[in-house]
Structure formats: C-alpha cells, structure tokens
Amino acid sequence: MRHVAIVLAAGKGSRMKSDIPKQFLEIDGKPVLYYSLRVMEDSFIDEVVLVTGTDQVAYCKTEIVERYGFSKVSKVVAGGAERYHSVYQGLLACEDADYVYIHDGARPFISQQIMNNARANVEQYQACAAGMPVKDTIKIVDASGFAVETPQRSLVWQVQTPQVFSYKIVRQAYDKLLAMEEMPIVTDDTMVVETMTAIPVKLFDASYENIKITTPEDLGVAEVFVKNLSKIF
Ligand code: CTP
Ligand code: MG
C-alpha cells in the first residue's frame, strides 16, 4: 500500500497580513512549512507532494526541500487560486497512491502520533480527518448575528488536517466537484467527500496543539509550542 502526503503551501495568507507568505515565516528560526515536512519525512509516508504558488516552486525546491534534505518530497507542483484547486493539483501528481494524507503546510505541529492515528483510521474507514472536540460553546447565528441554535457541545468538533482518504474515493469526489456548474463553497476535503460521495468521514482525536497559523497572534503561540518540541527538531 502506498501512502502519499499532499502538503499544501499555495495560499496567499491574507489574514496574516505579512509580505512574506505565512508558510515561509519562521518559528524558532525555521520556516512554518519545515515542521510538517519534517514529520512526514520521519514517518511511514512513502512520498510527499508539495503544492505551492507558481512563483514559489523554485524557492521551495532549493530553500526548503534541498536545504533540509527532505528526500521524500518527490514533486513540487504549482497550486491554484482556491484551496480545492491546490488539492486537485496534488491529487493529479500522485495517481499511484493508495491513501492520501492531505495536510495544511500552515499546521506545523502535526506529530508521529497523529500520523499513526490517521493511518489506522483510514485503513479502517477509508475516509477520516484529524480534529478535536471544541472547548467553547458554539452558536449558529442568523445573518444579523442573533443566536438561533446551540449545538450540543460534545458533538461539535473543530476539524484540522491531515484529512486522509483512499485515493480513489477522494479523487472521484474532487472530479465530481470540479465538473459541477455551480460549485458549493468548500473549505476542506471532508466537505468534498461528504457532499460528493456516500462514504462517512470518521473524525479522530489529534491534538489542541495542531493549530493552523492563520493570524499574527498564532505565531506567538507557535513559539511557545515549539519549545515543547525541541527534543524532536
Ligand atoms: N492553500 C493552498 N492553496 C490555496 C489556498 C490555501 O495550498 N489556494 C493552503 C494554505 O497554504 C494553507 C492551507 O491551504 O496551508 C490552509 O489555508 P488557509 O489557512 O486559509 O491559508 P491561506 O489561504 O494562505 O490564508 P488566508 O485564507 O488567510 O488567505
Ligand atoms: Mg485561505
């Protein structure tokens, strides 16, 4: 069985408000993107496809893949305007995969434990995603901001990555999505599989440290978290 990771780093990082795309900003002297590639490199994963901006492909090859010796990164491909375009380019670049582990390059604190959990779950369920139960009570509001519903907290999860699928399932789901005339708004891969197939997606426990670097304050949090990892990196 061939396990392939697609690491996404083609976003513009508009919420970070930085001139340098957030995946290349540094945490403790290393680029955000370094950390998840390190975990993939040291894991059971057979191959990594790195998806980045068209004008960042050369930079990624020399300054990240070669510089840190990531031998499992076999391809650096250009992504697209939306996250789902980037995922699709990644899927096209690994057609021989049995299982694909789609991961946000902006989530540096993935771990071997999360990867092992992901593998066990995808082998059992064919479709799964990292997540954690929410800590806050979540409200559904109307368009004017008034609370209309309060879902039972124990059943509400925040979804993270990796999101992991049997290649055939996720490829079919994306082919179907991209062929639609009026595409629904999709923000992650579980939504694509939920909407386009009948396969249920299992959520498995990851970690509250598996944050996505999204806004400037996340970098401060990341500097704290990285101290706990110093024995690994
Ligand atoms: N991503 C991507 N291609 C895109 C958009 C996003 O590969 N067209 C990747 C990002 O690089 C990131 C992950 O998807 O690793 C999660 O996306 P997000 O946090 O939304 O990153 P950005 O889109 O870069 O940030 P923003 O939404 O603030 O612009
Ligand atoms: Mg985005």
CSV table of C-alpha atoms and ligand atoms in Angstrom, one decimal:
chain,number,residue,atom,x,y,z
A,1,MET,CA,0.0,0.0,0.0
A,2,ARG,CA,1.4,3.4,-1.0
A,3,HIS,CA,0.9,6.2,1.5
A,4,VAL,CA,1.3,9.7,-0.1
A,5,ALA,CA,1.1,13.1,1.7
A,6,ILE,CA,0.0,16.2,-0.1
A,7,VAL,CA,1.3,19.2,1.8
A,8,LEU,CA,-0.5,22.5,0.9
A,9,ALA,CA,1.5,25.7,0.8
A,10,ALA,CA,0.0,27.6,-2.1
A,11,GLY,CA,-2.1,30.1,-0.1
A,12,LYS,CA,-1.7,33.8,0.0
A,13,GLY,CA,-2.1,34.1,3.7
A,14,SER,CA,-4.2,37.2,3.5
A,15,ARG,CA,-5.3,37.1,7.2
A,16,MET,CA,-1.7,37.1,8.3
A,17,LYS,CA,-1.1,40.5,6.7
A,18,SER,CA,2.6,39.8,6.1
A,19,ASP,CA,4.6,40.5,2.9
A,20,ILE,CA,6.2,37.0,3.2
A,21,PRO,CA,3.6,34.2,2.7
A,22,LYS,CA,2.9,32.7,6.1
A,23,GLN,CA,4.2,29.2,5.2
A,24,PHE,CA,7.7,30.7,4.9
A,25,LEU,CA,7.6,32.9,8.1
A,26,GLU,CA,9.9,31.5,10.8
A,27,ILE,CA,9.2,29.8,14.0
A,28,ASP,CA,12.3,29.4,16.1
A,29,GLY,CA,14.5,30.0,13.1
A,30,LYS,CA,12.8,27.6,10.7
A,31,PRO,CA,10.0,28.1,8.2
A,32,VAL,CA,6.5,27.2,9.2
A,33,LEU,CA,6.5,24.7,6.3
A,34,TYR,CA,9.6,22.9,7.6
A,35,TYR,CA,7.9,21.4,10.6
A,36,SER,CA,5.2,19.4,8.9
A,37,LEU,CA,7.6,18.2,6.2
A,38,ARG,CA,10.0,17.0,8.9
A,39,VAL,CA,7.2,14.9,10.5
A,40,MET,CA,6.3,13.5,7.1
A,41,GLU,CA,9.9,12.7,6.3
A,42,ASP,CA,10.3,10.8,9.6
A,43,SER,CA,7.0,8.9,9.3
A,44,PHE,CA,5.8,5.8,7.4
A,45,ILE,CA,4.8,8.1,4.5
A,46,ASP,CA,6.3,6.8,1.2
A,47,GLU,CA,6.2,10.1,-0.8
A,48,VAL,CA,5.4,13.8,-0.3
A,49,VAL,CA,3.9,16.1,-3.0
A,50,LEU,CA,4.4,19.7,-2.0
A,51,VAL,CA,1.9,22.2,-3.5
A,52,THR,CA,3.0,25.8,-3.6
A,53,GLY,CA,2.5,29.1,-5.5
A,54,THR,CA,3.6,29.1,-9.1
A,55,ASP,CA,6.3,31.6,-8.4
A,56,GLN,CA,7.4,29.8,-5.2
A,57,VAL,CA,8.2,26.4,-6.7
A,58,ALA,CA,11.9,27.1,-7.3
A,59,TYR,CA,12.2,28.7,-3.8
A,60,CYS,CA,10.7,25.6,-2.2
A,61,LYS,CA,12.9,23.2,-4.1
A,62,THR,CA,16.2,25.0,-3.1
A,63,GLU,CA,15.4,26.7,0.2
A,64,ILE,CA,13.2,24.0,1.8
A,65,VAL,CA,13.5,20.6,0.1
A,66,GLU,CA,17.2,20.7,-0.7
A,67,ARG,CA,18.3,22.8,2.2
A,68,TYR,CA,16.7,20.5,4.8
A,69,GLY,CA,17.3,17.2,2.8
A,70,PHE,CA,13.6,16.2,2.6
A,71,SER,CA,14.2,13.1,0.4
A,72,LYS,CA,10.5,12.0,0.4
A,73,VAL,CA,9.4,15.2,-1.4
A,74,SER,CA,9.3,13.8,-4.9
A,75,LYS,CA,7.4,16.7,-6.6
A,76,VAL,CA,6.9,20.4,-6.0
A,77,VAL,CA,3.9,21.4,-8.0
A,78,ALA,CA,2.0,24.7,-8.5
A,79,GLY,CA,-1.4,25.0,-6.8
A,80,GLY,CA,-4.3,27.2,-7.7
A,81,ALA,CA,-6.5,30.1,-6.6
A,82,GLU,CA,-8.6,28.2,-4.1
A,83,ARG,CA,-7.5,25.5,-1.7
A,84,TYR,CA,-9.5,22.9,-3.6
A,85,HIS,CA,-7.6,23.8,-6.8
A,86,SER,CA,-4.4,23.2,-4.9
A,87,VAL,CA,-5.6,19.9,-3.6
A,88,TYR,CA,-6.6,18.8,-7.0
A,89,GLN,CA,-3.2,19.6,-8.4
A,90,GLY,CA,-1.7,17.5,-5.6
A,91,LEU,CA,-4.1,14.6,-6.5
A,92,LEU,CA,-3.1,14.7,-10.1
A,93,ALA,CA,0.6,14.4,-9.1
A,94,CYS,CA,0.1,11.2,-7.2
A,95,GLU,CA,-2.1,8.9,-9.2
A,96,ASP,CA,-0.3,5.8,-7.9
A,97,ALA,CA,-1.3,6.5,-4.3
A,98,ASP,CA,-3.5,4.1,-2.3
A,99,TYR,CA,-4.0,6.5,0.5
A,100,VAL,CA,-3.5,10.3,0.5
A,101,TYR,CA,-2.8,12.4,3.6
A,102,ILE,CA,-3.9,16.0,2.7
A,103,HIS,CA,-2.2,18.4,5.1
A,104,ASP,CA,-2.1,22.2,5.5
A,105,GLY,CA,1.5,23.3,5.4
A,106,ALA,CA,0.3,26.1,7.7
A,107,ARG,CA,-0.1,23.4,10.5
A,108,PRO,CA,3.4,22.9,11.8
A,109,PHE,CA,2.5,20.8,14.9
A,110,ILE,CA,1.4,17.6,13.4
A,111,SER,CA,3.1,14.6,15.1
A,112,GLN,CA,4.0,11.0,14.6
A,113,GLN,CA,1.1,10.1,16.9
A,114,ILE,CA,-1.3,12.0,14.7
A,115,MET,CA,0.1,10.4,11.6
A,116,ASN,CA,-0.2,6.9,13.1
A,117,ASN,CA,-3.7,7.6,14.2
A,118,ALA,CA,-4.6,8.8,10.7
A,119,ARG,CA,-3.2,5.6,9.2
A,120,ALA,CA,-5.1,3.3,11.5
A,121,ASN,CA,-8.4,5.2,10.8
A,122,VAL,CA,-8.0,5.5,7.1
A,123,GLU,CA,-7.2,1.8,6.8
A,124,GLN,CA,-10.4,1.0,8.8
A,125,TYR,CA,-12.8,3.7,7.4
A,126,GLN,CA,-11.3,4.8,4.1
A,127,ALA,CA,-12.1,8.5,4.9
A,128,CYS,CA,-11.1,10.3,8.1
A,129,ALA,CA,-9.9,13.6,9.4
A,130,ALA,CA,-7.9,15.0,12.4
A,131,GLY,CA,-9.9,17.1,14.8
A,132,MET,CA,-10.7,17.8,18.5
A,133,PRO,CA,-13.9,18.4,20.4
A,134,VAL,CA,-14.5,22.2,20.8
A,135,LYS,CA,-13.8,23.8,24.2
A,136,ASP,CA,-16.2,26.7,23.7
A,137,THR,CA,-19.9,26.5,23.3
A,138,ILE,CA,-20.7,27.1,19.6
A,139,LYS,CA,-23.6,29.2,18.3
A,140,ILE,CA,-25.3,29.2,15.0
A,141,VAL,CA,-26.4,32.7,14.3
A,142,ASP,CA,-28.7,34.3,11.7
A,143,ALA,CA,-27.4,36.8,9.1
A,144,SER,CA,-27.9,39.7,11.7
A,145,GLY,CA,-25.8,38.0,14.3
A,146,PHE,CA,-28.6,36.7,16.6
A,147,ALA,CA,-28.2,33.3,18.1
A,148,VAL,CA,-30.6,30.8,16.7
A,149,GLU,CA,-29.2,27.4,17.7
A,150,THR,CA,-26.7,25.9,20.2
A,151,PRO,CA,-25.5,22.5,19.1
A,152,GLN,CA,-24.7,20.0,21.9
A,153,ARG,CA,-21.1,20.8,22.6
A,154,SER,CA,-19.9,17.2,23.0
A,155,LEU,CA,-20.9,16.6,19.4
A,156,VAL,CA,-19.2,19.6,17.9
A,157,TRP,CA,-15.6,19.2,16.7
A,158,GLN,CA,-13.1,21.6,15.2
A,159,VAL,CA,-11.6,19.9,12.1
A,160,GLN,CA,-7.9,20.0,11.4
A,161,THR,CA,-5.6,18.3,9.0
A,162,PRO,CA,-4.4,15.7,8.0
A,163,GLN,CA,-7.6,14.7,6.2
A,164,VAL,CA,-6.9,11.2,4.9
A,165,PHE,CA,-8.7,9.2,2.2
A,166,SER,CA,-8.5,6.2,0.0
A,167,TYR,CA,-7.1,7.8,-3.2
A,168,LYS,CA,-10.0,6.5,-5.4
A,169,ILE,CA,-12.6,8.0,-3.1
A,170,VAL,CA,-11.2,11.4,-2.8
A,171,ARG,CA,-10.2,11.6,-6.5
A,172,GLN,CA,-13.7,10.7,-7.6
A,173,ALA,CA,-15.2,13.3,-5.2
A,174,TYR,CA,-12.9,16.0,-6.5
A,175,ASP,CA,-13.6,15.1,-10.1
A,176,LYS,CA,-17.3,15.4,-9.4
A,177,LEU,CA,-16.9,18.7,-7.6
A,178,LEU,CA,-14.9,20.3,-10.3
A,179,ALA,CA,-17.3,19.2,-13.0
A,180,MET,CA,-20.2,21.0,-11.3
A,181,GLU,CA,-21.6,24.1,-12.9
A,182,GLU,CA,-22.5,25.7,-9.7
A,183,MET,CA,-19.9,24.7,-7.2
A,184,PRO,CA,-20.8,24.8,-3.5
A,185,ILE,CA,-18.4,26.7,-1.2
A,186,VAL,CA,-15.9,24.1,0.2
A,187,THR,CA,-13.3,24.9,2.8
A,188,ASP,CA,-11.9,21.4,3.4
A,189,ASP,CA,-11.6,17.9,2.0
A,190,THR,CA,-14.1,16.3,4.3
A,191,MET,CA,-16.8,18.6,2.9
A,192,VAL,CA,-16.0,17.4,-0.6
A,193,VAL,CA,-16.2,13.7,0.3
A,194,GLU,CA,-19.3,14.3,2.4
A,195,THR,CA,-21.1,16.2,-0.4
A,196,MET,CA,-19.9,14.2,-3.4
A,197,THR,CA,-19.9,10.6,-2.0
A,198,ALA,CA,-21.9,8.4,0.4
A,199,ILE,CA,-18.8,7.5,2.4
A,200,PRO,CA,-18.9,8.6,6.0
A,201,VAL,CA,-15.9,10.5,7.3
A,202,LYS,CA,-14.6,9.4,10.7
A,203,LEU,CA,-13.1,12.1,12.9
A,204,PHE,CA,-10.2,11.0,15.1
A,205,ASP,CA,-8.5,12.7,18.1
A,206,ALA,CA,-5.5,14.8,17.1
A,207,SER,CA,-4.2,17.5,19.4
A,208,TYR,CA,-5.1,21.0,20.6
A,209,GLU,CA,-1.5,21.9,19.6
A,210,ASN,CA,-2.2,21.1,15.9
A,211,ILE,CA,-3.1,24.7,15.2
A,212,LYS,CA,-3.2,26.4,11.8
A,213,ILE,CA,-1.1,29.5,11.6
A,214,THR,CA,-3.7,32.0,10.4
A,215,THR,CA,-3.4,35.4,12.1
A,216,PRO,CA,-0.3,37.1,13.5
A,217,GLU,CA,-1.0,36.1,17.1
A,218,ASP,CA,-0.8,32.4,16.1
A,219,LEU,CA,3.0,32.9,15.6
A,220,GLY,CA,3.4,33.8,19.3
A,221,VAL,CA,1.5,30.7,20.3
A,222,ALA,CA,3.7,28.7,17.9
A,223,GLU,CA,6.9,30.0,19.5
A,224,VAL,CA,5.6,28.6,22.8
A,225,PHE,CA,4.5,25.2,21.4
A,226,VAL,CA,7.8,24.8,19.6
A,227,LYS,CA,9.7,24.8,22.8
A,228,ASN,CA,8.0,21.6,23.8
A,229,LEU,CA,9.2,20.0,20.6
A,230,SER,CA,12.9,20.9,20.9
A,231,LYS,CA,13.7,17.3,21.6
A,232,ILE,CA,12.2,16.3,18.3
A,233,PHE,CA,13.5,19.0,16.0
B,1,CTP,N1,-3.8,26.7,0.4
B,1,CTP,C1,-3.3,26.3,-0.8
B,1,CTP,N2,-3.9,26.9,-1.9
B,1,CTP,C2,-4.8,27.9,-1.9
B,1,CTP,C3,-5.3,28.3,-0.6
B,1,CTP,C4,-4.8,27.7,0.5
B,1,CTP,O1,-2.5,25.5,-0.9
B,1,CTP,N3,-5.2,28.4,-3.0
B,1,CTP,C5,-3.2,26.1,1.6
B,1,CTP,C6,-2.5,27.2,2.5
B,1,CTP,O2,-1.2,27.4,2.0
B,1,CTP,C7,-2.6,26.6,3.9
B,1,CTP,C8,-3.9,25.7,3.8
B,1,CTP,O3,-4.2,25.6,2.5
B,1,CTP,O4,-1.5,25.7,4.2
B,1,CTP,C9,-5.0,26.3,4.7
B,1,CTP,O5,-5.4,27.5,4.1
B,1,CTP,P1,-5.5,28.9,4.9
B,1,CTP,O6,-5.1,28.8,6.3
B,1,CTP,O7,-6.8,29.5,4.5
B,1,CTP,O8,-4.3,29.7,4.2
B,1,CTP,P2,-4.3,30.9,3.2
B,1,CTP,O9,-5.4,30.7,2.2
B,1,CTP,O10,-3.0,31.1,2.7
B,1,CTP,O11,-4.7,32.1,4.2
B,1,CTP,P3,-5.9,33.2,4.0
B,1,CTP,O12,-7.2,32.4,3.9
B,1,CTP,O13,-5.8,34.0,5.3
B,1,CTP,O14,-5.6,34.0,2.8
B,2,MG,MG,-7.5,30.5,2.8
